[in-house]
Amino acid sequence: MPVPPTAADLARRVQSGDTTASALLDATLNRIEAARNLNAVVSLNEGASEQAGQIHRRLAAGEHLPLAGVPILVKDNISVAGTRTSCGSKILASYVSPYTATAVARLQAAGAVIVGKANMDEFAMGSSTESSAYGPTLNPWDTGRVPGGSSGGSAAAVAAGLTPVALGSDTGGSVRQPASLCGVYGLKPTYGRISRYGLVAYASSLDQIGPFAHTAEDLALLMNVLAGQDPLDATSLDAPPAFAPGTPEDLRGLRVGVVKESLAGNTAGVDATLQTTLDALRGAGATIAEVSLPELKYAIAAYYLIAMPEASSNLARYDGMVYGARVAGSDVTEAMTLTREQGFGPEVQRRIMIGTYALSSGYYDAYYSKAMKVRRLIANRFAEAFGQFDVLVTPTSPFPAFRRGEKTSDPLAMYAADVDTVAINLAGLPALSVPAGFETVNGVTLPVGIQFIAPALQDERLVRLAGGLEGLGFVKAGVAPGY
Ligand code: GLN
């Protein structure tokens, strides 16, 4: 699987005058057009061509542009001034962002060109990108299968080589799981590492923006631009980024804990990929031991009892009065009711109802407040494990890409796709899905990702580890066959 020109390659070529940002933008638009069947991209940025045209002048003026001319897609819940931010929802079909997210502003300041917006599950609620009001995104490895979600458009775009890198958001796994199902890297940073200003809120205490890429070098390049404190996001952390891709030397003596609770219920290909990953680490001088985190069995329940209440409160703003679509009614109540009934899809409505219920008096203590206690226990258990281990490892997903339609009628089966990822958001930790292997299903090769988890603010360790695995020739990144 060839790795296409990376963001680092493209930036070097633009910096050296070997190509221009405008030429890269044209080539990207052609690839997006040729791959329209994937439905990975929901809108294009009309300002892109002007921005690309400026890069040459900015370089000539001596500006430092580490991402000079690099074309980037961002998930459609991340604001770019003047472009539509639909969040995969009908209710925001005509909403144009009046301002730009800090993460995007930082990319643009570094010379990147935002090409357009990537498809997603409605309001980032889902694991398959099938709940988008703009139709499902297809997995480039097998178009009969889902790319994962909710950032499935971003993952599929990078896997199909439309752009070398993309941004997604991860509330319970939405960067890592689609990265795993599409065979690319996906990083969920420590909560607070990247500003959430301009990211449309789903569950504010869990949401983080994160990058997709084919190489550790690109992850480092992006994170050094994206991470950092932002006065516009009070939860952003003052932790200046120092990312660099590592070498196999970084793996020597690394203490790796294999999470026991993640070993059951995986497909044979996922089990085999975990074993080859552990063998590679052992061969490079890491020490491997199992560790049990018993509270993880409550992670899915606690996650949904926290994410849905937060969503029910965050989504109250879509009442047809200020944002997006409005359906007329005979009075204000009817107008709001009709707007929300017709504007939101079934999964979003389900979550608003369950979330409101879990917060209501009489049930708050039984559900929401209990889930918050479990959240604390899970965070404490991770902290304890990191007394013994430098990183923890699990599969990213118990299975490779599943068929479209396979889980759409069973919400609990869809929620269970996140069994290995949600606890990390509850604890606020950084985690990286590494493309580590393949599983052949009915003669079709499907990617398998392995998840590494680090202590809070040790995101850099994950990117070093990835570089180490690449140095061993172990990482299976690259575009899907045929792209
Ligand atoms: N699938 C999980 C959910 O539906 C996670 C989604 C996400 O990380 N945005 O909530």
CSV table of C-alpha atoms and ligand atoms in Angstrom, one decimal:
chain,number,residue,atom,x,y,z
A,1,MET,CA,0.0,0.0,0.0
A,2,PRO,CA,1.9,3.1,-1.2
A,3,VAL,CA,2.0,6.1,1.2
A,4,PRO,CA,1.0,9.1,-1.0
A,5,PRO,CA,3.0,12.3,-0.9
A,6,THR,CA,2.7,13.3,2.8
A,7,ALA,CA,1.9,16.8,4.2
A,8,ALA,CA,5.6,17.1,5.0
A,9,ASP,CA,6.6,16.2,1.4
A,10,LEU,CA,4.1,18.7,-0.1
A,11,ALA,CA,5.2,21.5,2.2
A,12,ARG,CA,8.8,21.0,1.3
A,13,ARG,CA,8.0,21.0,-2.4
A,14,VAL,CA,6.0,24.3,-2.1
A,15,GLN,CA,8.8,25.8,0.1
A,16,SER,CA,11.5,24.9,-2.5
A,17,GLY,CA,9.4,26.3,-5.4
A,18,ASP,CA,9.1,22.8,-6.9
A,19,THR,CA,5.3,23.2,-7.0
A,20,THR,CA,2.7,25.8,-5.9
A,21,ALA,CA,-0.1,25.7,-3.5
A,22,SER,CA,-2.5,26.4,-6.4
A,23,ALA,CA,-1.3,23.4,-8.3
A,24,LEU,CA,-1.7,21.2,-5.3
A,25,LEU,CA,-5.2,22.6,-4.7
A,26,ASP,CA,-6.2,21.8,-8.4
A,27,ALA,CA,-4.9,18.3,-8.1
A,28,THR,CA,-6.8,17.8,-4.8
A,29,LEU,CA,-10.0,19.1,-6.3
A,30,ASN,CA,-9.6,16.6,-9.2
A,31,ARG,CA,-9.1,13.7,-6.8
A,32,ILE,CA,-12.1,14.7,-4.8
A,33,GLU,CA,-14.2,14.8,-8.0
A,34,ALA,CA,-12.9,11.4,-9.1
A,35,ALA,CA,-13.7,9.9,-5.8
A,36,ARG,CA,-17.2,11.4,-5.5
A,37,ASN,CA,-18.8,8.0,-5.1
A,38,LEU,CA,-17.2,7.8,-1.6
A,39,ASN,CA,-19.3,10.8,-0.4
A,40,ALA,CA,-16.4,11.8,1.9
A,41,VAL,CA,-16.6,15.5,1.1
A,42,VAL,CA,-19.8,17.4,1.7
A,43,SER,CA,-18.8,20.9,0.7
A,44,LEU,CA,-15.8,22.8,-0.8
A,45,ASN,CA,-14.3,26.0,0.6
A,46,GLU,CA,-14.8,28.7,-2.0
A,47,GLY,CA,-12.0,30.8,-0.3
A,48,ALA,CA,-9.4,28.0,-0.9
A,49,SER,CA,-8.2,29.2,-4.3
A,50,GLU,CA,-7.5,32.7,-3.0
A,51,GLN,CA,-5.8,31.3,0.1
A,52,ALA,CA,-3.6,29.1,-2.1
A,53,GLY,CA,-2.7,32.0,-4.3
A,54,GLN,CA,-1.4,33.9,-1.2
A,55,ILE,CA,1.1,31.2,-0.2
A,56,HIS,CA,3.7,32.1,-2.7
A,57,ARG,CA,3.6,35.8,-1.6
A,58,ARG,CA,3.7,34.8,2.1
A,59,LEU,CA,6.8,32.6,1.5
A,60,ALA,CA,8.5,35.4,-0.4
A,61,ALA,CA,7.8,37.8,2.4
A,62,GLY,CA,9.8,35.4,4.7
A,63,GLU,CA,6.8,33.9,6.6
A,64,HIS,CA,7.5,30.6,8.4
A,65,LEU,CA,5.0,28.2,6.8
A,66,PRO,CA,5.5,24.6,8.0
A,67,LEU,CA,2.4,23.6,6.1
A,68,ALA,CA,3.0,25.7,3.0
A,69,GLY,CA,0.3,24.8,0.5
A,70,VAL,CA,-0.8,21.6,2.2
A,71,PRO,CA,-4.4,20.8,1.2
A,72,ILE,CA,-6.5,19.8,4.3
A,73,LEU,CA,-10.1,18.6,4.8
A,74,VAL,CA,-11.8,19.3,8.1
A,75,LYS,CA,-14.8,17.5,9.6
A,76,ASP,CA,-18.1,19.4,9.0
A,77,ASN,CA,-18.5,20.3,12.7
A,78,ILE,CA,-15.4,22.5,12.6
A,79,SER,CA,-16.0,26.2,11.7
A,80,VAL,CA,-14.4,27.8,8.7
A,81,ALA,CA,-15.6,31.4,8.2
A,82,GLY,CA,-17.7,31.7,5.1
A,83,THR,CA,-18.3,28.0,4.7
A,84,ARG,CA,-21.2,25.9,5.6
A,85,THR,CA,-20.9,23.9,8.9
A,86,SER,CA,-23.7,21.4,8.6
A,87,CYS,CA,-22.6,18.9,11.3
A,88,GLY,CA,-24.2,16.2,9.0
A,89,SER,CA,-27.6,17.6,10.0
A,90,LYS,CA,-30.5,18.9,8.1
A,91,ILE,CA,-31.1,21.5,10.8
A,92,LEU,CA,-27.8,23.2,9.8
A,93,ALA,CA,-28.2,22.7,6.0
A,94,SER,CA,-28.0,26.5,5.5
A,95,TYR,CA,-25.8,27.6,8.4
A,96,VAL,CA,-22.7,29.4,7.3
A,97,SER,CA,-20.0,29.9,10.0
A,98,PRO,CA,-19.4,33.6,10.8
A,99,TYR,CA,-16.0,32.8,12.3
A,100,THR,CA,-13.1,30.3,12.1
A,101,ALA,CA,-12.2,27.6,14.7
A,102,THR,CA,-8.8,28.2,16.4
A,103,ALA,CA,-7.5,24.8,15.1
A,104,VAL,CA,-8.3,25.9,11.5
A,105,ALA,CA,-6.9,29.4,12.1
A,106,ARG,CA,-3.6,27.8,13.2
A,107,LEU,CA,-3.5,25.5,10.2
A,108,GLN,CA,-4.1,28.5,7.9
A,109,ALA,CA,-1.5,30.6,9.7
A,110,ALA,CA,1.0,27.7,9.0
A,111,GLY,CA,0.2,27.9,5.3
A,112,ALA,CA,-2.4,25.0,5.0
A,113,VAL,CA,-5.2,25.4,2.5
A,114,ILE,CA,-8.6,24.2,3.8
A,115,VAL,CA,-10.1,22.5,0.8
A,116,GLY,CA,-13.5,21.7,2.2
A,117,LYS,CA,-15.6,19.9,4.8
A,118,ALA,CA,-15.7,16.1,5.4
A,119,ASN,CA,-18.9,14.1,6.0
A,120,MET,CA,-19.8,12.8,9.4
A,121,ASP,CA,-22.5,11.2,11.5
A,122,GLU,CA,-25.1,13.7,12.4
A,123,PHE,CA,-23.7,15.9,15.3
A,124,ALA,CA,-20.9,13.4,15.6
A,125,MET,CA,-23.3,10.8,17.1
A,126,GLY,CA,-22.4,7.4,15.6
A,127,SER,CA,-19.7,5.0,14.6
A,128,SER,CA,-20.4,4.5,10.9
A,129,THR,CA,-21.1,7.9,9.2
A,130,GLU,CA,-24.4,6.4,8.1
A,131,SER,CA,-26.5,8.9,10.1
A,132,SER,CA,-25.4,11.9,8.0
A,133,ALA,CA,-28.3,13.8,6.4
A,134,TYR,CA,-26.1,14.0,3.3
A,135,GLY,CA,-25.9,10.2,2.8
A,136,PRO,CA,-23.4,7.7,4.0
A,137,THR,CA,-19.6,7.8,3.4
A,138,LEU,CA,-18.2,4.6,1.8
A,139,ASN,CA,-15.1,2.8,3.0
A,140,PRO,CA,-12.5,3.1,0.2
A,141,TRP,CA,-11.2,-0.4,1.0
A,142,ASP,CA,-14.6,-1.9,0.4
A,143,THR,CA,-17.4,0.4,-0.7
A,144,GLY,CA,-20.0,-2.0,0.7
A,145,ARG,CA,-18.6,-1.3,4.2
A,146,VAL,CA,-18.7,1.7,6.5
A,147,PRO,CA,-15.6,3.9,7.1
A,148,GLY,CA,-16.4,4.0,10.8
A,149,GLY,CA,-17.5,7.2,12.5
A,150,SER,CA,-18.3,9.7,13.3
A,151,SER,CA,-15.4,11.3,11.4
A,152,GLY,CA,-15.8,8.8,8.6
A,153,GLY,CA,-15.5,11.4,5.8
A,154,SER,CA,-12.1,12.6,7.1
A,155,ALA,CA,-10.8,9.1,7.5
A,156,ALA,CA,-12.0,7.9,4.1
A,157,ALA,CA,-10.6,11.0,2.4
A,158,VAL,CA,-7.1,10.3,3.8
A,159,ALA,CA,-7.3,6.6,3.1
A,160,ALA,CA,-8.3,7.4,-0.5
A,161,GLY,CA,-5.4,9.9,-0.8
A,162,LEU,CA,-7.7,12.9,-1.4
A,163,THR,CA,-5.7,15.0,1.1
A,164,PRO,CA,-2.6,13.8,3.0
A,165,VAL,CA,-4.1,14.7,6.3
A,166,ALA,CA,-7.5,15.7,7.7
A,167,LEU,CA,-9.1,16.9,11.0
A,168,GLY,CA,-11.8,15.0,12.9
A,169,SER,CA,-13.3,15.2,16.3
A,170,ASP,CA,-13.3,12.5,19.0
A,171,THR,CA,-15.8,12.4,21.8
A,172,GLY,CA,-15.8,8.6,22.4
A,173,GLY,CA,-13.7,7.3,19.5
A,174,SER,CA,-14.7,9.2,16.5
A,175,VAL,CA,-11.1,9.9,15.3
A,176,ARG,CA,-9.5,6.6,16.3
A,177,GLN,CA,-12.2,4.1,15.3
A,178,PRO,CA,-12.6,5.4,11.7
A,179,ALA,CA,-8.8,5.6,11.4
A,180,SER,CA,-8.7,2.0,12.4
A,181,LEU,CA,-11.4,1.0,9.9
A,182,CYS,CA,-9.7,3.0,7.1
A,183,GLY,CA,-6.0,2.0,7.7
A,184,VAL,CA,-4.6,5.4,8.7
A,185,TYR,CA,-3.4,7.0,11.9
A,186,GLY,CA,-5.9,8.8,14.1
A,187,LEU,CA,-4.9,10.7,17.2
A,188,LYS,CA,-7.2,11.8,20.1
A,189,PRO,CA,-5.1,14.3,22.0
A,190,THR,CA,-5.2,14.9,25.8
A,191,TYR,CA,-8.4,16.8,26.6
A,192,GLY,CA,-7.4,20.5,26.4
A,193,ARG,CA,-4.4,20.0,24.1
A,194,ILE,CA,-6.2,21.5,21.0
A,195,SER,CA,-8.6,24.4,21.4
A,196,ARG,CA,-12.3,23.5,20.9
A,197,TYR,CA,-13.2,27.1,20.0
A,198,GLY,CA,-15.2,26.8,16.8
A,199,LEU,CA,-15.8,23.0,17.2
A,200,VAL,CA,-19.6,22.5,17.4
A,201,ALA,CA,-20.3,21.0,20.8
A,202,TYR,CA,-21.6,17.5,21.2
A,203,ALA,CA,-20.4,16.5,24.7
A,204,SER,CA,-18.2,19.4,25.8
A,205,SER,CA,-16.3,17.5,28.6
A,206,LEU,CA,-15.3,14.8,26.2
A,207,ASP,CA,-14.9,16.5,22.7
A,208,GLN,CA,-11.4,16.9,21.2
A,209,ILE,CA,-10.2,17.7,17.7
A,210,GLY,CA,-7.7,15.3,16.3
A,211,PRO,CA,-5.7,14.6,13.1
A,212,PHE,CA,-5.6,11.8,10.6
A,213,ALA,CA,-2.4,11.0,8.7
A,214,HIS,CA,-0.3,8.4,7.0
A,215,THR,CA,3.0,9.0,8.9
A,216,ALA,CA,4.3,9.9,12.4
A,217,GLU,CA,6.1,12.8,10.8
A,218,ASP,CA,2.8,14.3,9.6
A,219,LEU,CA,1.2,13.7,13.0
A,220,ALA,CA,4.1,15.6,14.6
A,221,LEU,CA,4.0,18.4,12.0
A,222,LEU,CA,0.2,18.9,12.5
A,223,MET,CA,0.3,18.6,16.3
A,224,ASN,CA,3.1,21.2,16.6
A,225,VAL,CA,0.8,23.6,14.7
A,226,LEU,CA,-2.5,22.6,16.4
A,227,ALA,CA,-1.7,22.2,20.1
A,228,GLY,CA,-1.4,25.1,22.5
A,229,GLN,CA,-3.4,27.2,24.9
A,230,ASP,CA,-6.2,29.4,23.5
A,231,PRO,CA,-7.7,32.4,25.3
A,232,LEU,CA,-11.0,31.5,23.5
A,233,ASP,CA,-11.2,28.1,25.1
A,234,ALA,CA,-11.0,28.1,28.9
A,235,THR,CA,-10.4,24.3,29.0
A,236,SER,CA,-7.3,24.5,26.7
A,237,LEU,CA,-4.1,23.7,28.4
A,238,ASP,CA,-0.8,25.6,28.6
A,239,ALA,CA,1.4,22.8,27.3
A,240,PRO,CA,3.5,23.9,24.4
A,241,PRO,CA,3.8,21.0,21.8
A,242,ALA,CA,7.1,19.3,21.2
A,243,PHE,CA,6.2,16.5,18.8
A,244,ALA,CA,8.8,14.6,16.8
A,245,PRO,CA,8.6,11.2,15.1
A,246,GLY,CA,10.7,8.7,17.1
A,247,THR,CA,13.0,5.9,16.0
A,248,PRO,CA,13.1,2.2,17.1
A,249,GLU,CA,15.5,3.3,19.8
A,250,ASP,CA,12.6,5.0,21.6
A,251,LEU,CA,11.0,1.5,22.0
A,252,ARG,CA,13.9,0.1,24.0
A,253,GLY,CA,12.8,-0.3,27.6
A,254,LEU,CA,9.3,1.0,26.9
A,255,ARG,CA,6.9,-0.5,29.5
A,256,VAL,CA,3.8,-1.6,27.6
A,257,GLY,CA,0.7,-2.7,29.4
A,258,VAL,CA,-1.8,-4.9,27.5
A,259,VAL,CA,-5.3,-4.1,28.8
A,260,LYS,CA,-6.8,-7.5,29.8
A,261,GLU,CA,-10.4,-6.3,29.4
A,262,SER,CA,-9.8,-5.6,25.7
A,263,LEU,CA,-8.7,-9.1,24.9
A,264,ALA,CA,-12.1,-10.8,24.7
A,265,GLY,CA,-14.6,-10.5,21.9
A,266,ASN,CA,-12.3,-9.6,19.0
A,267,THR,CA,-12.2,-11.1,15.6
A,268,ALA,CA,-9.3,-13.4,14.7
A,269,GLY,CA,-7.7,-10.8,12.6
A,270,VAL,CA,-7.8,-8.2,15.3
A,271,ASP,CA,-6.3,-10.7,17.8
A,272,ALA,CA,-3.6,-11.6,15.4
A,273,THR,CA,-2.7,-8.0,14.7
A,274,LEU,CA,-2.4,-7.2,18.4
A,275,GLN,CA,0.0,-10.2,18.8
A,276,THR,CA,2.2,-9.1,15.8
A,277,THR,CA,2.2,-5.6,17.3
A,278,LEU,CA,3.4,-6.9,20.7
A,279,ASP,CA,6.0,-9.1,19.0
A,280,ALA,CA,7.4,-6.1,17.1
A,281,LEU,CA,7.6,-4.0,20.3
A,282,ARG,CA,9.2,-6.9,22.2
A,283,GLY,CA,11.7,-7.4,19.4
A,284,ALA,CA,12.6,-3.7,19.7
A,285,GLY,CA,13.3,-4.1,23.4
A,286,ALA,CA,10.0,-3.1,25.0
A,287,THR,CA,8.7,-5.0,28.0
A,288,ILE,CA,5.1,-6.3,27.7
A,289,ALA,CA,2.8,-7.3,30.6
A,290,GLU,CA,-0.9,-7.6,31.0
A,291,VAL,CA,-2.8,-5.2,33.2
A,292,SER,CA,-6.4,-5.4,34.4
A,293,LEU,CA,-8.6,-2.3,34.6
A,294,PRO,CA,-11.8,-3.8,35.9
A,295,GLU,CA,-13.9,-0.6,35.9
A,296,LEU,CA,-13.7,-0.6,32.1
A,297,LYS,CA,-16.7,-2.9,32.0
A,298,TYR,CA,-18.8,0.2,33.0
A,299,ALA,CA,-17.2,2.5,30.4
A,300,ILE,CA,-19.9,2.3,27.7
A,301,ALA,CA,-22.7,2.8,30.1
A,302,ALA,CA,-21.0,5.7,31.9
A,303,TYR,CA,-20.0,7.3,28.6
A,304,TYR,CA,-23.5,7.3,27.1
A,305,LEU,CA,-25.0,8.5,30.5
A,306,ILE,CA,-22.6,11.5,30.3
A,307,ALA,CA,-22.5,12.1,26.5
A,308,MET,CA,-26.3,12.1,26.0
A,309,PRO,CA,-27.1,14.6,28.9
A,310,GLU,CA,-24.4,16.9,27.6
A,311,ALA,CA,-25.7,16.6,24.1
A,312,SER,CA,-29.3,17.2,25.2
A,313,SER,CA,-28.2,20.5,26.8
A,314,ASN,CA,-25.8,21.5,23.9
A,315,LEU,CA,-28.4,20.9,21.3
A,316,ALA,CA,-31.1,23.0,23.0
A,317,ARG,CA,-29.8,25.9,21.0
A,318,TYR,CA,-31.2,24.5,17.7
A,319,ASP,CA,-34.7,25.8,18.1
A,320,GLY,CA,-35.1,27.5,14.8
A,321,MET,CA,-34.7,30.9,16.3
A,322,VAL,CA,-31.0,31.7,15.8
A,323,TYR,CA,-29.2,28.9,14.0
A,324,GLY,CA,-30.1,27.2,10.7
A,325,ALA,CA,-33.5,25.9,9.6
A,326,ARG,CA,-36.9,27.0,10.9
A,327,VAL,CA,-40.2,25.3,10.3
A,328,ALA,CA,-43.1,27.7,10.7
A,329,GLY,CA,-45.8,27.0,13.4
A,330,SER,CA,-48.8,28.8,14.7
A,331,ASP,CA,-46.9,29.9,17.8
A,332,VAL,CA,-43.3,29.7,19.1
A,333,THR,CA,-43.7,26.4,20.8
A,334,GLU,CA,-45.1,24.7,17.7
A,335,ALA,CA,-42.4,26.3,15.5
A,336,MET,CA,-39.7,25.0,17.8
A,337,THR,CA,-41.2,21.6,18.1
A,338,LEU,CA,-41.6,21.2,14.3
A,339,THR,CA,-38.1,22.6,13.6
A,340,ARG,CA,-36.6,20.0,16.0
A,341,GLU,CA,-38.8,17.2,14.8
A,342,GLN,CA,-38.0,17.7,11.2
A,343,GLY,CA,-34.5,19.1,11.5
A,344,PHE,CA,-32.9,16.3,13.7
A,345,GLY,CA,-32.6,12.7,12.6
A,346,PRO,CA,-33.7,9.7,14.7
A,347,GLU,CA,-30.4,9.0,16.5
A,348,VAL,CA,-30.0,12.7,17.6
A,349,GLN,CA,-33.7,12.7,18.8
A,350,ARG,CA,-33.1,9.5,20.7
A,351,ARG,CA,-30.1,11.0,22.5
A,352,ILE,CA,-31.8,14.3,23.3
A,353,MET,CA,-34.7,12.3,24.9
A,354,ILE,CA,-32.4,9.9,26.9
A,355,GLY,CA,-30.1,12.7,27.9
A,356,THR,CA,-33.0,14.9,29.2
A,357,TYR,CA,-34.4,11.9,31.1
A,358,ALA,CA,-31.1,11.1,32.7
A,359,LEU,CA,-30.8,14.7,33.9
A,360,SER,CA,-34.3,15.1,35.2
A,361,SER,CA,-35.1,15.4,38.9
A,362,GLY,CA,-35.5,11.9,40.5
A,363,TYR,CA,-33.2,10.3,37.8
A,364,TYR,CA,-30.2,12.6,38.0
A,365,ASP,CA,-28.7,10.8,41.1
A,366,ALA,CA,-29.5,7.3,39.7
A,367,TYR,CA,-28.0,7.9,36.3
A,368,TYR,CA,-26.0,11.1,35.6
A,369,SER,CA,-24.4,11.5,39.0
A,370,LYS,CA,-23.6,7.8,39.2
A,371,ALA,CA,-22.0,7.9,35.8
A,372,MET,CA,-19.8,10.8,36.9
A,373,LYS,CA,-18.6,8.7,39.8
A,374,VAL,CA,-17.7,5.8,37.5
A,375,ARG,CA,-15.9,8.3,35.3
A,376,ARG,CA,-13.7,9.3,38.3
A,377,LEU,CA,-13.0,5.6,39.1
A,378,ILE,CA,-12.0,4.9,35.6
A,379,ALA,CA,-9.6,7.9,35.5
A,380,ASN,CA,-8.1,6.8,38.8
A,381,ARG,CA,-7.6,3.3,37.5
A,382,PHE,CA,-5.8,4.6,34.4
A,383,ALA,CA,-3.6,6.8,36.6
A,384,GLU,CA,-2.7,3.8,38.8
A,385,ALA,CA,-1.8,1.7,35.7
A,386,PHE,CA,0.5,4.5,34.5
A,387,GLY,CA,2.5,4.1,37.7
A,388,GLN,CA,3.7,0.8,36.2
A,389,PHE,CA,3.5,1.4,32.4
A,390,ASP,CA,4.6,4.0,29.9
A,391,VAL,CA,1.8,3.2,27.5
A,392,LEU,CA,-1.2,0.9,27.4
A,393,VAL,CA,-2.4,-1.0,24.4
A,394,THR,CA,-5.7,-2.4,23.1
A,395,PRO,CA,-7.3,-3.0,19.7
A,396,THR,CA,-8.9,0.2,18.5
A,397,SER,CA,-12.0,-1.7,17.5
A,398,PRO,CA,-13.0,-5.3,18.2
A,399,PHE,CA,-13.6,-5.8,14.4
A,400,PRO,CA,-12.6,-4.4,11.1
A,401,ALA,CA,-15.1,-2.3,8.9
A,402,PHE,CA,-18.6,-3.7,9.1
A,403,ARG,CA,-21.2,-3.8,6.3
A,404,ARG,CA,-23.4,-0.8,5.6
A,405,GLY,CA,-26.7,-1.3,7.3
A,406,GLU,CA,-25.4,-4.0,9.5
A,407,LYS,CA,-25.9,-2.0,12.8
A,408,THR,CA,-28.3,0.8,11.8
A,409,SER,CA,-31.3,-0.9,13.3
A,410,ASP,CA,-29.6,-1.8,16.6
A,411,PRO,CA,-28.3,1.3,18.4
A,412,LEU,CA,-26.8,-0.8,21.2
A,413,ALA,CA,-24.7,-2.7,18.7
A,414,MET,CA,-23.5,0.6,17.2
A,415,TYR,CA,-22.6,1.9,20.7
A,416,ALA,CA,-20.7,-1.3,21.4
A,417,ALA,CA,-18.3,-0.5,18.5
A,418,ASP,CA,-16.7,2.0,20.8
A,419,VAL,CA,-16.0,-0.5,23.6
A,420,ASP,CA,-12.2,0.1,23.4
A,421,THR,CA,-12.2,3.9,22.9
A,422,VAL,CA,-14.8,5.7,25.1
A,423,ALA,CA,-13.0,5.1,28.5
A,424,ILE,CA,-10.0,7.2,27.2
A,425,ASN,CA,-12.3,10.2,26.7
A,426,LEU,CA,-13.9,9.8,30.1
A,427,ALA,CA,-10.3,9.9,31.6
A,428,GLY,CA,-9.2,12.8,29.3
A,429,LEU,CA,-6.2,10.8,28.1
A,430,PRO,CA,-4.4,10.9,24.7
A,431,ALA,CA,-4.6,7.8,22.5
A,432,LEU,CA,-3.4,6.9,19.0
A,433,SER,CA,-4.8,4.4,16.5
A,434,VAL,CA,-1.9,2.9,14.5
A,435,PRO,CA,-2.6,1.1,11.2
A,436,ALA,CA,-1.1,-2.2,12.3
A,437,GLY,CA,-2.5,-5.1,10.2
A,438,PHE,CA,-5.2,-6.5,8.0
A,439,GLU,CA,-8.0,-9.0,8.2
A,440,THR,CA,-9.3,-10.7,5.1
A,441,VAL,CA,-13.1,-11.0,5.2
A,442,ASN,CA,-14.8,-12.9,2.2
A,443,GLY,CA,-11.6,-12.3,0.2
A,444,VAL,CA,-11.5,-8.6,0.9
A,445,THR,CA,-8.5,-7.1,2.7
A,446,LEU,CA,-9.6,-4.8,5.5
A,447,PRO,CA,-7.3,-2.6,7.8
A,448,VAL,CA,-7.0,-3.2,11.5
A,449,GLY,CA,-5.8,-0.6,14.0
A,450,ILE,CA,-4.1,-0.9,17.3
A,451,GLN,CA,-4.7,1.8,20.0
A,452,PHE,CA,-1.9,3.1,22.3
A,453,ILE,CA,-2.9,5.2,25.3
A,454,ALA,CA,-0.5,7.5,27.2
A,455,PRO,CA,-0.7,9.5,30.5
A,456,ALA,CA,-2.3,12.9,30.3
A,457,LEU,CA,-0.1,15.4,28.4
A,458,GLN,CA,2.2,12.7,27.1
A,459,ASP,CA,0.7,12.8,23.6
A,460,GLU,CA,4.3,13.3,22.3
A,461,ARG,CA,5.1,9.8,23.5
A,462,LEU,CA,2.5,8.3,21.2
A,463,VAL,CA,3.9,10.0,18.1
A,464,ARG,CA,7.5,8.9,19.1
A,465,LEU,CA,6.2,5.3,19.5
A,466,ALA,CA,4.6,5.5,16.1
A,467,GLY,CA,7.8,6.7,14.5
A,468,GLY,CA,9.6,3.8,16.2
A,469,LEU,CA,7.2,1.3,14.8
A,470,GLU,CA,7.6,2.9,11.3
A,471,GLY,CA,11.4,2.6,11.7
A,472,LEU,CA,10.9,-1.1,12.2
A,473,GLY,CA,9.0,-1.3,9.0
A,474,PHE,CA,5.9,-2.4,10.9
A,475,VAL,CA,3.3,0.3,10.2
A,476,LYS,CA,0.8,-0.6,7.5
A,477,ALA,CA,-0.2,2.9,6.4
A,478,GLY,CA,-1.0,3.8,2.8
A,479,VAL,CA,-3.9,4.5,0.5
A,480,ALA,CA,-6.5,1.9,-0.2
A,481,PRO,CA,-6.0,-0.2,-3.4
A,482,GLY,CA,-7.3,1.5,-6.5
A,483,TYR,CA,-6.7,5.1,-5.2
B,1,GLN,N1,-19.7,6.6,18.6
B,1,GLN,C1,-19.6,7.4,19.8
B,1,GLN,C2,-20.9,8.2,20.0
B,1,GLN,O1,-21.8,8.0,19.1
B,1,GLN,C3,-18.5,8.4,19.7
B,1,GLN,C4,-18.7,9.5,18.8
B,1,GLN,C5,-17.7,10.5,18.8
B,1,GLN,O2,-16.5,10.3,19.3
B,1,GLN,N2,-18.0,11.7,18.3
B,1,GLN,O3,-21.1,9.0,20.8
